[in-house]
């Protein structure tokens, strides 16, 4: 499917199958009153509905700047584009009238022990995630929003990335795309095609202790995680596999044969096969209690060129969604603190945002209950 529906109880771009190109941008907003916020939300809704559904761009008088950048030509194809809007804690905290609406767990991202956060790559009042088949569609959409909302959106940081879209193997077996450390990534993700699982893991609902307006939304975590790829490429294969707890070529767990095989930690209590400090065993020990801490990961690989110290600047634009930020990302990241993978990765930016509920019907707009 090339056109992702815009209207619905949830925003697109969260459980939507991940296309090849992703871009997350964070903004500060010029909003001093509920009326300003309404103007911003209404304008975002109009632009997003157009950009994701496609159509012809208006042709204006040549004496005026063109209505559209023209990057995609006069006819905008939807290209699987989704645009997902999230709100940062700063938006609520710096505007007293919005404070009572702040989702309960929304907070400013604090550094974890292995982080080296660059303040210029962190936080923001508002996040926008763009995903499409081609990077040009994401760039076009970003430019459209910046032009049409230039008096209210101030760009803070952005990171784009890509990921190959991998078809299942000939025998129908799942094959996940690889990250830039060469490992299949996404294997153990909860099934985004299963609405019951998503209702439990991703969407805020009645069971969550959140303001009523927030139902249908989700906590979005963005982390720009640099990879020290030169060191990684000199690390023995056996060590790489012990660090993740999976086989590099197949993606199988260390006690399994295929990517779909499920590791049996009960049969390996001392971690002789899958080390106790391996990434997957720490991230999800697969105890009954660990079911409470599932997250939906939706990352992209990035390559930004060369660092000042002449190393490759590559990494993972880690994005995940969950109904409860504390039970989800914060608990899982807490368990990963000190993992051996840290020798090869360095989180440098990102933020926590609340992905708004969807726009249920035409005529309605994003974030309406907040204004
Ligand atoms: C699993 C890579 C960061 C949470 C995995 C797997 C790989 C991987 C290769 C195994 C395949 C899979 O199930 O997807 C990476 C890399 C990272 C990174 C390269 C950083 C550059 C994170 C972060 C979190 C996280 C920041 C959350 C705090 C998980 C979880 C699993 C997983 C929950 C599934 C574990 C399971 O259920 O077996 N990761 N990851 N990862 N990762 Fe990461």
Coordinates of N, CA and C in Angstrom, one line a residue, residues 181-370:
X181 N 25.8 -2.4 12.8 CA 26.8 -3.3 13.4 C 26.7 -4.7 12.8
X182 N 25.8 -4.8 11.8 CA 25.7 -6.0 11.0 C 24.7 -7.1 11.6
X183 N 24.0 -6.7 12.6 CA 23.1 -7.7 13.2 C 21.6 -7.4 12.8
X184 N 20.8 -8.5 12.7 CA 19.4 -8.3 12.4 C 18.8 -7.6 13.6
X185 N 17.9 -6.6 13.3 CA 17.4 -5.7 14.4 C 15.9 -5.7 14.2
X186 N 15.1 -6.1 15.2 CA 13.7 -6.0 15.2 C 13.1 -7.4 15.4
X187 N 13.9 -8.4 15.5 CA 13.5 -9.8 15.6 C 12.4 -10.0 16.7
X188 N 12.7 -9.6 17.9 CA 11.8 -9.9 19.0 C 10.8 -8.8 19.3
X189 N 10.7 -7.9 18.3 CA 9.7 -6.8 18.5 C 8.3 -7.4 18.7
X190 N 7.4 -6.9 19.6 CA 6.0 -7.3 19.6 C 5.4 -7.1 18.2
X191 N 4.4 -7.8 17.9 CA 3.8 -7.8 16.5 C 2.9 -6.6 16.3
X192 N 3.4 -5.6 15.5 CA 2.7 -4.4 15.3 C 1.4 -4.6 14.5
X193 N 1.3 -5.8 13.9 CA 0.1 -6.1 13.1 C -1.0 -6.7 14.0
X194 N -0.8 -6.9 15.3 CA -1.8 -7.5 16.2 C -2.4 -6.4 17.1
X195 N -3.6 -5.9 16.8 CA -4.2 -4.8 17.6 C -4.3 -5.1 19.1
X196 N -4.5 -6.3 19.5 CA -4.6 -6.5 20.9 C -3.3 -6.3 21.6
X197 N -2.2 -6.8 21.0 CA -0.9 -6.6 21.6 C -0.5 -5.1 21.6
X198 N -0.9 -4.4 20.5 CA -0.6 -3.0 20.4 C -1.4 -2.2 21.5
X199 N -2.6 -2.6 21.7 CA -3.4 -1.9 22.7 C -2.8 -2.1 24.1
X200 N -2.1 -3.2 24.3 CA -1.5 -3.4 25.6 C -0.1 -2.7 25.7
X201 N 0.7 -2.8 24.6 CA 2.1 -2.4 24.7 C 2.3 -0.9 24.3
X202 N 1.5 -0.5 23.3 CA 1.8 0.8 22.7 C 0.8 1.9 23.0
X203 N -0.5 1.7 22.9 CA -1.5 2.7 23.0 C -1.9 3.0 24.4
X204 N -1.9 4.3 24.8 CA -2.5 4.7 26.1 C -4.0 4.5 26.0
X205 N -4.5 3.8 27.0 CA -6.0 3.5 27.1 C -6.5 3.7 28.5
X206 N -7.7 3.2 28.7 CA -8.3 3.4 30.0 C -7.5 2.8 31.2
X207 N -6.7 1.8 30.9 CA -6.0 1.1 31.9 C -4.8 2.0 32.4
X208 N -4.4 2.9 31.6 CA -3.3 3.8 32.0 C -3.8 5.0 32.7
X209 N -3.0 5.3 33.8 CA -3.5 6.4 34.6 C -3.0 7.7 33.9
X210 N -3.7 8.1 32.9 CA -3.3 9.3 32.1 C -4.5 10.2 32.0
X211 N -4.3 11.5 31.7 CA -5.5 12.4 31.4 C -6.3 11.8 30.2
X212 N -7.6 12.0 30.3 CA -8.5 11.4 29.3 C -8.1 11.8 27.9
X213 N -7.6 13.0 27.7 CA -7.4 13.5 26.3 C -6.3 12.7 25.7
X214 N -5.4 12.0 26.5 CA -4.2 11.4 26.0 C -4.5 10.0 25.4
X215 N -5.7 9.5 25.6 CA -6.0 8.1 25.1 C -5.9 8.0 23.6
X216 N -5.3 7.0 23.2 CA -5.0 6.8 21.7 C -3.6 7.3 21.3
X217 N -2.9 7.9 22.3 CA -1.6 8.4 22.0 C -0.6 7.4 22.5
X218 N 0.7 7.8 22.5 CA 1.8 6.8 22.9 C 3.0 7.6 23.3
X219 N 3.8 7.1 24.2 CA 5.1 7.8 24.5 C 6.1 7.4 23.4
X220 N 6.7 8.4 22.9 CA 7.8 8.3 21.8 C 9.1 8.6 22.4
X221 N 10.1 7.6 22.3 CA 11.4 7.9 22.7 C 12.3 7.9 21.5
X222 N 13.1 9.0 21.4 CA 14.1 9.1 20.3 C 15.5 9.2 20.9
X223 N 16.4 8.3 20.4 CA 17.7 8.4 20.9 C 18.7 8.3 19.6
X224 N 19.5 9.3 19.5 CA 20.5 9.3 18.5 C 21.8 8.5 19.1
X225 N 22.0 7.3 18.6 CA 23.1 6.5 19.3 C 24.2 6.3 18.3
X226 N 25.3 6.9 18.6 CA 26.5 6.7 17.7 C 27.1 5.4 17.9
X227 N 27.6 4.8 16.8 CA 28.3 3.5 16.9 C 29.7 3.7 16.6
X228 N 30.6 3.1 17.4 CA 32.0 3.2 17.2 C 32.4 2.0 16.2
X229 N 32.1 2.3 15.0 CA 32.1 1.1 14.0 C 33.6 0.7 13.7
X230 N 34.5 1.6 13.8 CA 35.9 1.1 13.5 C 36.3 0.1 14.5
X231 N 36.0 0.3 15.8 CA 36.4 -0.6 16.9 C 35.6 -1.9 16.7
X232 N 34.3 -1.8 16.4 CA 33.5 -2.9 16.2 C 34.0 -3.9 15.1
X233 N 34.4 -3.3 14.0 CA 34.9 -4.1 12.9 C 36.2 -4.8 13.2
X234 N 36.8 -4.5 14.3 CA 38.0 -5.2 14.7 C 37.8 -6.1 15.8
X235 N 36.5 -6.3 16.2 CA 36.1 -7.2 17.3 C 35.8 -8.6 16.8
X236 N 36.3 -9.6 17.5 CA 36.1 -11.0 17.0 C 34.6 -11.3 16.9
X237 N 34.2 -12.1 15.9 CA 32.8 -12.5 15.7 C 32.2 -13.1 17.0
X238 N 32.9 -14.0 17.6 CA 32.4 -14.7 18.8 C 32.0 -13.6 19.9
X239 N 32.9 -12.6 20.0 CA 32.6 -11.6 21.1 C 31.4 -10.8 20.6
X240 N 31.3 -10.4 19.3 CA 30.1 -9.7 18.9 C 28.8 -10.4 19.2
X241 N 28.9 -11.7 18.9 CA 27.6 -12.5 19.1 C 27.3 -12.6 20.6
X242 N 28.3 -12.7 21.5 CA 28.1 -12.8 22.9 C 27.5 -11.4 23.4
X243 N 28.0 -10.4 22.8 CA 27.5 -9.0 23.2 C 26.0 -8.9 23.0
X244 N 25.6 -9.4 21.8 CA 24.1 -9.3 21.5 C 23.3 -10.4 22.0
X245 N 24.0 -11.7 22.1 CA 23.2 -12.9 22.4 C 22.5 -13.5 21.2
X246 N 22.9 -13.1 20.0 CA 22.4 -13.7 18.8 C 23.5 -13.9 17.8
X247 N 23.2 -14.8 16.8 CA 24.1 -15.1 15.8 C 24.1 -14.1 14.7
X248 N 25.2 -13.7 14.2 CA 25.3 -12.5 13.3 C 24.6 -12.8 12.0
X249 N 24.9 -13.9 11.3 CA 24.4 -14.2 10.0 C 22.9 -14.5 10.0
X250 N 22.5 -15.4 10.8 CA 21.1 -15.8 10.8 C 20.2 -14.9 11.7
X251 N 20.7 -14.3 12.7 CA 19.9 -13.6 13.7 C 19.3 -14.5 14.7
X252 N 19.6 -15.8 14.6 CA 19.1 -16.8 15.6 C 19.6 -16.5 17.0
X253 N 18.9 -16.9 18.0 CA 19.4 -16.8 19.4 C 20.6 -17.8 19.5
X254 N 21.5 -17.7 20.5 CA 22.7 -18.5 20.5 C 22.4 -20.0 20.7
X255 N 21.2 -20.3 21.3 CA 20.8 -21.7 21.5 C 19.8 -22.1 20.4
X256 N 19.7 -21.3 19.3 CA 18.7 -21.6 18.3 C 19.3 -21.7 16.9
X257 N 18.5 -22.0 15.9 CA 18.9 -22.2 14.5 C 18.4 -21.1 13.6
X258 N 17.2 -20.7 13.8 CA 16.6 -19.7 12.8 C 16.3 -18.4 13.6
X259 N 16.1 -17.3 12.9 CA 15.8 -16.0 13.5 C 14.5 -16.1 14.4
X260 N 13.6 -16.9 14.0 CA 12.3 -17.0 14.7 C 12.4 -17.8 16.0
X261 N 13.5 -18.6 16.1 CA 13.6 -19.4 17.4 C 13.6 -18.5 18.6
X262 N 13.0 -19.0 19.7 CA 12.9 -18.3 20.9 C 14.0 -18.8 21.9
X263 N 14.8 -17.9 22.5 CA 15.8 -18.4 23.4 C 15.2 -19.0 24.7
X264 N 15.8 -20.1 25.2 CA 15.3 -20.7 26.4 C 16.3 -20.4 27.5
X265 N 16.0 -19.3 28.2 CA 16.9 -18.9 29.3 C 16.8 -19.8 30.5
X266 N 15.6 -20.4 30.7 CA 15.4 -21.3 31.9 C 16.4 -22.5 31.8
X267 N 16.7 -22.9 30.5 CA 17.6 -24.1 30.4 C 19.1 -23.6 30.5
X268 N 19.3 -22.3 30.7 CA 20.6 -21.8 30.7 C 20.8 -20.7 31.8
X269 N 20.5 -21.2 33.0 CA 20.4 -20.2 34.1 C 21.7 -19.4 34.4
X270 N 22.8 -20.0 34.1 CA 24.1 -19.4 34.4 C 24.6 -18.6 33.2
X271 N 23.9 -18.6 32.1 CA 24.4 -17.8 30.9 C 25.6 -18.4 30.2
X272 N 25.7 -19.7 30.2 CA 26.8 -20.4 29.5 C 26.6 -20.2 28.0
X273 N 25.4 -20.3 27.5 CA 25.1 -20.2 26.1 C 24.9 -18.7 25.7
X274 N 23.9 -18.1 26.4 CA 23.5 -16.7 26.2 C 23.9 -15.9 27.4
X275 N 25.0 -15.2 27.3 CA 25.6 -14.5 28.5 C 24.5 -13.7 29.2
X276 N 24.5 -13.7 30.6 CA 23.5 -13.0 31.3 C 23.6 -11.5 31.0
X277 N 24.7 -11.0 30.6 CA 24.8 -9.5 30.3 C 24.7 -9.2 28.8
X278 N 24.3 -10.2 28.0 CA 24.1 -9.9 26.6 C 22.9 -9.0 26.4
X279 N 23.0 -8.2 25.3 CA 22.0 -7.2 25.0 C 20.6 -7.7 25.1
X280 N 20.3 -8.9 24.5 CA 18.9 -9.3 24.4 C 18.4 -9.9 25.8
X281 N 19.4 -10.5 26.5 CA 19.0 -11.1 27.8 C 18.7 -10.0 28.8
X282 N 19.5 -8.9 28.8 CA 19.3 -7.8 29.7 C 18.0 -7.1 29.3
X283 N 17.9 -6.8 28.0 CA 16.7 -6.0 27.5 C 15.4 -6.7 27.8
X284 N 15.4 -8.0 27.7 CA 14.2 -8.8 28.0 C 14.5 -10.2 28.5
X285 N 14.6 -10.3 29.9 CA 14.9 -11.6 30.5 C 13.9 -12.7 30.3
X286 N 12.8 -12.3 29.6 CA 11.7 -13.3 29.3 C 11.1 -14.0 30.5
X287 N 11.1 -13.3 31.7 CA 10.4 -13.7 32.9 C 8.9 -13.3 32.7
X288 N 8.0 -13.9 33.5 CA 6.6 -13.4 33.4 C 6.5 -11.9 33.6
X289 N 7.3 -11.4 34.5 CA 7.3 -10.0 34.9 C 7.7 -9.1 33.7
X290 N 8.7 -9.6 32.9 CA 9.2 -8.8 31.8 C 8.2 -8.5 30.7
X291 N 7.1 -9.2 30.7 CA 6.0 -8.9 29.8 C 5.4 -7.5 30.0
X292 N 5.6 -7.0 31.2 CA 5.1 -5.6 31.6 C 5.9 -4.5 30.9
X293 N 7.1 -4.9 30.4 CA 8.1 -3.9 30.0 C 8.4 -3.9 28.5
X294 N 7.4 -4.5 27.7 CA 7.7 -4.5 26.3 C 7.6 -3.1 25.7
X295 N 8.4 -2.9 24.6 CA 8.4 -1.7 23.8 C 8.3 -2.0 22.4
X296 N 7.8 -1.1 21.5 CA 7.8 -1.3 20.1 C 8.9 -0.5 19.5
X297 N 10.0 -1.1 19.0 CA 11.1 -0.4 18.4 C 10.9 -0.2 16.9
X298 N 11.3 1.0 16.5 CA 11.1 1.4 15.0 C 12.3 2.3 14.6
X299 N 13.5 1.7 14.7 CA 14.7 2.5 14.4 C 15.1 2.6 13.0
X300 N 16.0 3.5 12.7 CA 16.6 3.6 11.3 C 18.1 3.7 11.5
X301 N 18.8 3.3 10.5 CA 20.3 3.4 10.5 C 20.6 4.8 10.0
X302 N 21.7 5.4 10.6 CA 22.1 6.7 10.0 C 23.6 6.7 9.7
X303 N 24.0 7.5 8.7 CA 25.4 7.7 8.4 C 25.6 9.2 8.1
X304 N 26.3 9.9 8.9 CA 26.4 11.4 8.8 C 27.7 11.9 8.3
X305 N 28.6 11.0 7.7 CA 29.9 11.5 7.3 C 31.0 11.2 8.3
X306 N 31.8 12.2 8.5 CA 33.0 12.1 9.3 C 33.0 12.9 10.5
X307 N 33.5 12.4 11.7 CA 33.6 13.2 12.9 C 34.8 14.1 12.8
X308 N 34.9 15.1 13.8 CA 36.1 15.9 13.9 C 37.3 15.1 14.1
X309 N 37.2 14.0 14.8 CA 38.4 13.1 15.0 C 38.6 12.1 13.9
X310 N 38.0 12.4 12.7 CA 38.2 11.6 11.5 C 37.7 10.1 11.6
X311 N 36.7 10.0 12.4 CA 36.1 8.6 12.4 C 34.7 8.7 11.7
X312 N 34.2 7.5 11.3 CA 32.9 7.5 10.7 C 31.8 7.9 11.7
X313 N 30.9 8.7 11.3 CA 29.8 9.1 12.2 C 28.6 8.3 11.7
X314 N 28.4 7.2 12.3 CA 27.3 6.3 12.0 C 26.6 5.8 13.2
X315 N 25.4 5.3 13.1 CA 24.7 4.9 14.3 C 23.3 4.5 14.0
X316 N 22.5 4.5 15.1 CA 21.1 4.1 15.1 C 20.3 5.3 15.6
X317 N 19.3 5.6 14.7 CA 18.3 6.6 15.1 C 17.2 5.7 15.8
X318 N 17.4 5.5 17.1 CA 16.5 4.6 17.9 C 15.2 5.3 18.2
X319 N 14.1 4.7 17.8 CA 12.8 5.2 18.1 C 12.0 4.1 18.7
X320 N 11.3 4.3 19.8 CA 10.4 3.3 20.3 C 9.2 3.9 20.9
X321 N 8.1 3.1 20.9 CA 6.8 3.6 21.4 C 6.3 2.6 22.5
X322 N 5.7 3.2 23.5 CA 5.1 2.4 24.6 C 4.0 3.2 25.3
X323 N 3.1 2.5 25.9 CA 2.0 3.1 26.6 C 2.4 3.7 28.0
X324 N 3.6 3.3 28.5 CA 4.0 3.8 29.8 C 5.5 3.9 29.7
X325 N 6.0 5.2 29.7 CA 7.4 5.5 29.5 C 8.3 4.8 30.6
X326 N 7.8 4.8 31.9 CA 8.5 4.2 33.0 C 8.7 2.7 32.8
X327 N 7.5 2.1 32.6 CA 7.6 0.6 32.5 C 8.3 0.2 31.2
X328 N 8.2 1.0 30.2 CA 8.8 0.7 28.9 C 10.3 1.1 28.8
X329 N 10.6 2.1 28.1 CA 12.0 2.5 27.8 C 12.8 2.7 29.1
X330 N 12.3 3.4 30.0 CA 13.1 3.7 31.2 C 13.5 2.5 32.0
X331 N 12.6 1.5 32.1 CA 13.0 0.2 32.8 C 14.0 -0.5 31.9
X332 N 13.7 -0.7 30.6 CA 14.6 -1.5 29.8 C 16.0 -0.8 29.7
X333 N 16.0 0.5 29.5 CA 17.3 1.2 29.4 C 18.1 1.0 30.8
X334 N 17.3 1.1 31.9 CA 18.0 0.9 33.2 C 18.6 -0.5 33.3
X335 N 18.0 -1.5 32.7 CA 18.6 -2.9 32.7 C 19.8 -3.0 31.8
X336 N 19.8 -2.1 30.8 CA 20.9 -2.2 29.8 C 22.1 -1.4 30.3
X337 N 21.9 -0.5 31.3 CA 23.0 0.3 31.8 C 24.2 -0.7 32.2
X338 N 25.4 -0.4 31.7 CA 26.5 -1.2 32.0 C 26.7 -2.4 31.1
X339 N 25.9 -2.6 30.1 CA 26.0 -3.8 29.2 C 27.3 -3.7 28.4
X340 N 27.9 -4.8 28.0 CA 29.1 -4.8 27.2 C 29.0 -4.1 25.9
X341 N 27.8 -4.0 25.3 CA 27.6 -3.2 24.1 C 28.0 -1.8 24.2
X342 N 28.0 -1.2 25.5 CA 28.3 0.2 25.7 C 29.7 0.6 25.2
X343 N 30.6 -0.4 25.2 CA 32.0 -0.1 24.7 C 31.9 0.4 23.2
X344 N 30.9 0.1 22.5 CA 30.8 0.4 21.1 C 29.7 1.3 20.7
X345 N 29.0 1.8 21.7 CA 27.9 2.8 21.3 C 27.9 4.0 22.3
X346 N 27.4 5.1 21.8 CA 27.4 6.3 22.6 C 26.1 7.1 22.3
X347 N 25.1 7.2 23.1 CA 24.0 8.0 22.8 C 24.3 9.5 22.9
X348 N 24.0 10.2 21.9 CA 24.4 11.6 21.9 C 23.2 12.6 21.8
X349 N 22.0 12.1 21.6 CA 20.9 13.1 21.5 C 19.6 12.4 21.5
X350 N 18.5 13.2 21.3 CA 17.2 12.6 21.3 C 16.3 13.3 22.3
X351 N 15.2 12.7 22.7 CA 14.3 13.2 23.6 C 13.1 12.3 23.8
X352 N 12.2 12.7 24.8 CA 11.0 12.0 25.0 C 9.8 12.9 24.6
X353 N 8.9 12.3 23.9 CA 7.7 13.1 23.4 C 6.5 12.3 23.6
X354 N 5.3 13.0 23.6 CA 4.0 12.2 23.7 C 3.4 12.3 22.3
X355 N 3.3 11.2 21.6 CA 2.7 11.2 20.3 C 1.2 11.3 20.5
X356 N 0.7 12.4 19.9 CA -0.8 12.7 20.1 C -1.7 11.6 19.6
X357 N -2.9 11.5 20.2 CA -3.9 10.6 19.6 C -4.2 11.1 18.1
X358 N -4.8 10.2 17.4 CA -5.1 10.5 16.0 C -6.2 11.5 15.8
X359 N -6.4 11.9 14.5 CA -7.5 12.8 14.2 C -8.7 11.9 13.7
X360 N -9.7 11.7 14.5 CA -10.7 10.7 14.2 C -11.5 10.9 12.9
X361 N -11.7 12.2 12.5 CA -12.6 12.4 11.3 C -12.2 13.7 10.6
X362 N -12.6 13.8 9.3 CA -12.3 15.1 8.6 C -13.0 16.2 9.4
X363 N -12.4 17.4 9.4 CA -13.0 18.5 10.1 C -12.4 18.7 11.5
X364 N -11.9 17.6 12.0 CA -11.3 17.6 13.3 C -9.8 17.9 13.2
X365 N -9.1 18.2 14.3 CA -7.6 18.4 14.1 C -6.8 17.9 15.3
X366 N -5.5 17.7 15.0 CA -4.6 17.1 16.0 C -4.6 18.0 17.3
X367 N -4.6 17.3 18.4 CA -4.4 18.0 19.7 C -5.6 18.9 20.1
X368 N -6.8 18.7 19.5 CA -7.9 19.6 19.8 C -8.2 19.7 21.3
X369 N -8.2 18.6 22.0 CA -8.6 18.7 23.4 C -7.7 19.6 24.3
X370 N -6.5 20.0 23.7 CA -5.6 20.8 24.5 C -5.8 22.3 24.3

